[in-house]
mmCIF file of C-alpha atoms in Angstrom:
data_model
loop_
_atom_site.group_PDB
_atom_site.id
_atom_site.type_symbol
_atom_site.label_atom_id
_atom_site.label_comp_id
_atom_site.label_asym_id
_atom_site.label_seq_id
_atom_site.Cartn_x
_atom_site.Cartn_y
_atom_site.Cartn_z
ATOM 1 C CA MET A 4 -3.088 134.986 54.116
ATOM 2 C CA GLU A 5 0.410 135.890 55.220
ATOM 3 C CA LYS A 6 2.573 138.217 53.157
ATOM 4 C CA GLU A 7 4.940 136.540 50.704
ATOM 5 C CA ILE A 8 8.607 136.777 51.655
ATOM 6 C CA THR A 9 11.231 136.753 48.921
ATOM 7 C CA ILE A 10 14.623 135.175 49.436
ATOM 8 C CA THR A 11 17.131 135.973 46.718
ATOM 9 C CA VAL A 12 20.542 134.349 46.423
ATOM 10 C CA TYR A 13 23.120 136.065 44.218
ATOM 11 C CA GLY A 14 25.973 133.818 43.184
ATOM 12 C CA ALA A 15 27.976 132.110 40.487
ATOM 13 C CA ASP A 16 29.056 128.621 39.467
ATOM 14 C CA GLN A 17 32.597 129.476 40.506
ATOM 15 C CA ILE A 18 33.164 129.547 44.283
ATOM 16 C CA CYS A 19 34.071 132.949 45.707
ATOM 17 C CA ALA A 20 37.856 133.281 45.969
ATOM 18 C CA SER A 21 37.571 134.454 49.571
ATOM 19 C CA CYS A 22 35.227 131.593 50.457
ATOM 20 C CA VAL A 23 37.544 128.600 50.191
ATOM 21 C CA ASN A 24 35.966 125.420 51.632
ATOM 22 C CA ALA A 25 32.513 127.044 51.635
ATOM 23 C CA PRO A 26 29.657 125.501 49.647
ATOM 24 C CA GLY A 27 28.897 126.857 46.178
ATOM 25 C CA SER A 28 26.155 129.378 45.520
ATOM 26 C CA LYS A 29 23.663 126.901 44.052
ATOM 27 C CA ASP A 30 24.353 124.459 46.901
ATOM 28 C CA THR A 31 23.649 127.270 49.370
ATOM 29 C CA TYR A 32 20.448 128.168 47.492
ATOM 30 C CA GLU A 33 19.171 124.577 47.717
ATOM 31 C CA TRP A 34 20.353 124.152 51.316
ATOM 32 C CA LEU A 35 18.487 127.309 52.387
ATOM 33 C CA GLN A 36 15.245 126.070 50.837
ATOM 34 C CA ALA A 37 15.491 122.751 52.677
ATOM 35 C CA ALA A 38 16.521 124.278 56.021
ATOM 36 C CA ILE A 39 13.827 126.957 55.925
ATOM 37 C CA ALA A 40 11.140 124.424 54.956
ATOM 38 C CA ARG A 41 12.143 122.197 57.911
ATOM 39 C CA LYS A 42 11.820 125.085 60.367
ATOM 40 C CA TYR A 43 8.873 127.023 58.927
ATOM 41 C CA GLY A 44 6.955 124.417 56.946
ATOM 42 C CA ASP A 45 5.207 125.488 53.770
ATOM 43 C CA ALA A 46 5.449 129.204 54.524
ATOM 44 C CA ASN A 47 4.690 131.713 51.806
ATOM 45 C CA ILE A 48 8.300 132.143 50.637
ATOM 46 C CA HIS A 49 9.430 132.775 47.074
ATOM 47 C CA TYR A 50 13.022 131.786 46.248
ATOM 48 C CA THR A 51 15.082 133.296 43.438
ATOM 49 C CA TYR A 52 18.610 132.499 42.305
ATOM 50 C CA VAL A 53 20.519 135.178 40.358
ATOM 51 C CA ASP A 54 23.692 134.322 38.470
ATOM 52 C CA ILE A 55 25.853 137.428 38.920
ATOM 53 C CA PHE A 56 27.428 136.957 35.492
ATOM 54 C CA SER A 57 24.120 136.674 33.609
ATOM 55 C CA PRO A 58 21.398 138.436 35.632
ATOM 56 C CA PRO A 59 17.873 138.927 34.291
ATOM 57 C CA GLU A 60 16.792 142.101 32.486
ATOM 58 C CA ASP A 61 15.936 144.046 35.626
ATOM 59 C CA GLU A 62 17.991 147.157 36.363
ATOM 60 C CA LYS A 63 17.854 146.772 40.155
ATOM 61 C CA ILE A 64 18.919 143.111 40.001
ATOM 62 C CA GLN A 65 21.617 143.845 37.425
ATOM 63 C CA ASP A 66 23.037 146.641 39.594
ATOM 64 C CA LEU A 67 23.350 144.409 42.661
ATOM 65 C CA ALA A 68 24.735 141.535 40.558
ATOM 66 C CA ARG A 69 27.371 143.906 39.180
ATOM 67 C CA ARG A 70 28.292 145.034 42.702
ATOM 68 C CA VAL A 71 28.705 141.416 43.805
ATOM 69 C CA ALA A 72 30.770 140.597 40.703
ATOM 70 C CA ASP A 73 32.942 143.662 41.450
ATOM 71 C CA ASP A 74 33.736 142.215 44.911
ATOM 72 C CA GLU A 75 31.703 144.736 46.883
ATOM 73 C CA PHE A 76 30.030 141.726 48.516
ATOM 74 C CA PHE A 77 31.087 138.098 48.953
ATOM 75 C CA TYR A 78 28.863 135.562 47.262
ATOM 76 C CA PRO A 79 26.581 133.840 47.722
ATOM 77 C CA LEU A 80 24.793 136.976 48.863
ATOM 78 C CA VAL A 81 21.448 136.224 50.529
ATOM 79 C CA LEU A 82 18.667 138.810 50.658
ATOM 80 C CA VAL A 83 15.392 138.570 52.548
ATOM 81 C CA ASP A 84 12.969 141.046 50.959
ATOM 82 C CA ASP A 85 15.871 143.174 49.653
ATOM 83 C CA GLU A 86 17.684 143.216 53.027
ATOM 84 C CA ILE A 87 21.088 141.555 53.202
ATOM 85 C CA ALA A 88 20.850 138.529 55.484
ATOM 86 C CA GLY A 89 24.204 136.913 54.742
ATOM 87 C CA GLU A 90 27.155 136.788 52.415
ATOM 88 C CA GLY A 91 30.023 134.435 51.676
ATOM 89 C CA ASN A 92 29.051 131.611 54.004
ATOM 90 C CA PRO A 93 25.653 132.762 55.337
ATOM 91 C CA ARG A 94 24.486 131.690 58.792
ATOM 92 C CA LEU A 95 21.046 130.167 59.254
ATOM 93 C CA LYS A 96 20.556 131.902 62.605
ATOM 94 C CA THR A 97 20.866 135.315 60.940
ATOM 95 C CA ILE A 98 18.528 134.357 58.094
ATOM 96 C CA TYR A 99 15.968 132.893 60.523
ATOM 97 C CA SER A 100 16.127 136.126 62.515
ATOM 98 C CA LYS A 101 15.363 138.178 59.378
ATOM 99 C CA LEU A 102 12.446 135.871 58.526
ATOM 100 C CA GLU A 103 11.008 136.208 62.013
ATOM 101 C CA GLU A 104 11.362 140.009 61.834
ATOM 102 C CA LYS A 105 9.061 139.719 58.789
ATOM 103 C CA GLY A 106 6.487 137.866 60.909
ATOM 104 C CA LEU A 107 7.304 134.265 60.025
ATOM 105 C CA GLN A 108 6.916 131.850 62.943
ATOM 106 C CA PRO A 109 8.507 128.395 63.274
ATOM 107 C CA LYS A 110 6.138 125.464 62.826
ATOM 108 C CA MET A 111 5.257 123.470 65.900
#
């Protein structure tokens, strides 16, 4: 069985002020799931969405959510196994590259 990969999207309902004309965080979260499923099939990927203004009770997640809310990063911020793969208006090519570094192969 292949190792589970975690994709986490940090965002908010409000669109990032620096990301005018970019899709919202939840739209990006849903778009990523669909795009990744098309390319990699039913790979062992776990998706998580974190609202930066009401993160879960996990210190590590709360710290990163606070950093995003404090404008250290643009949102949506996309992580692949805790590595930043994109922010603001993330690019699929970069995210795919991170997934393939983790051993994921496109479906035939």
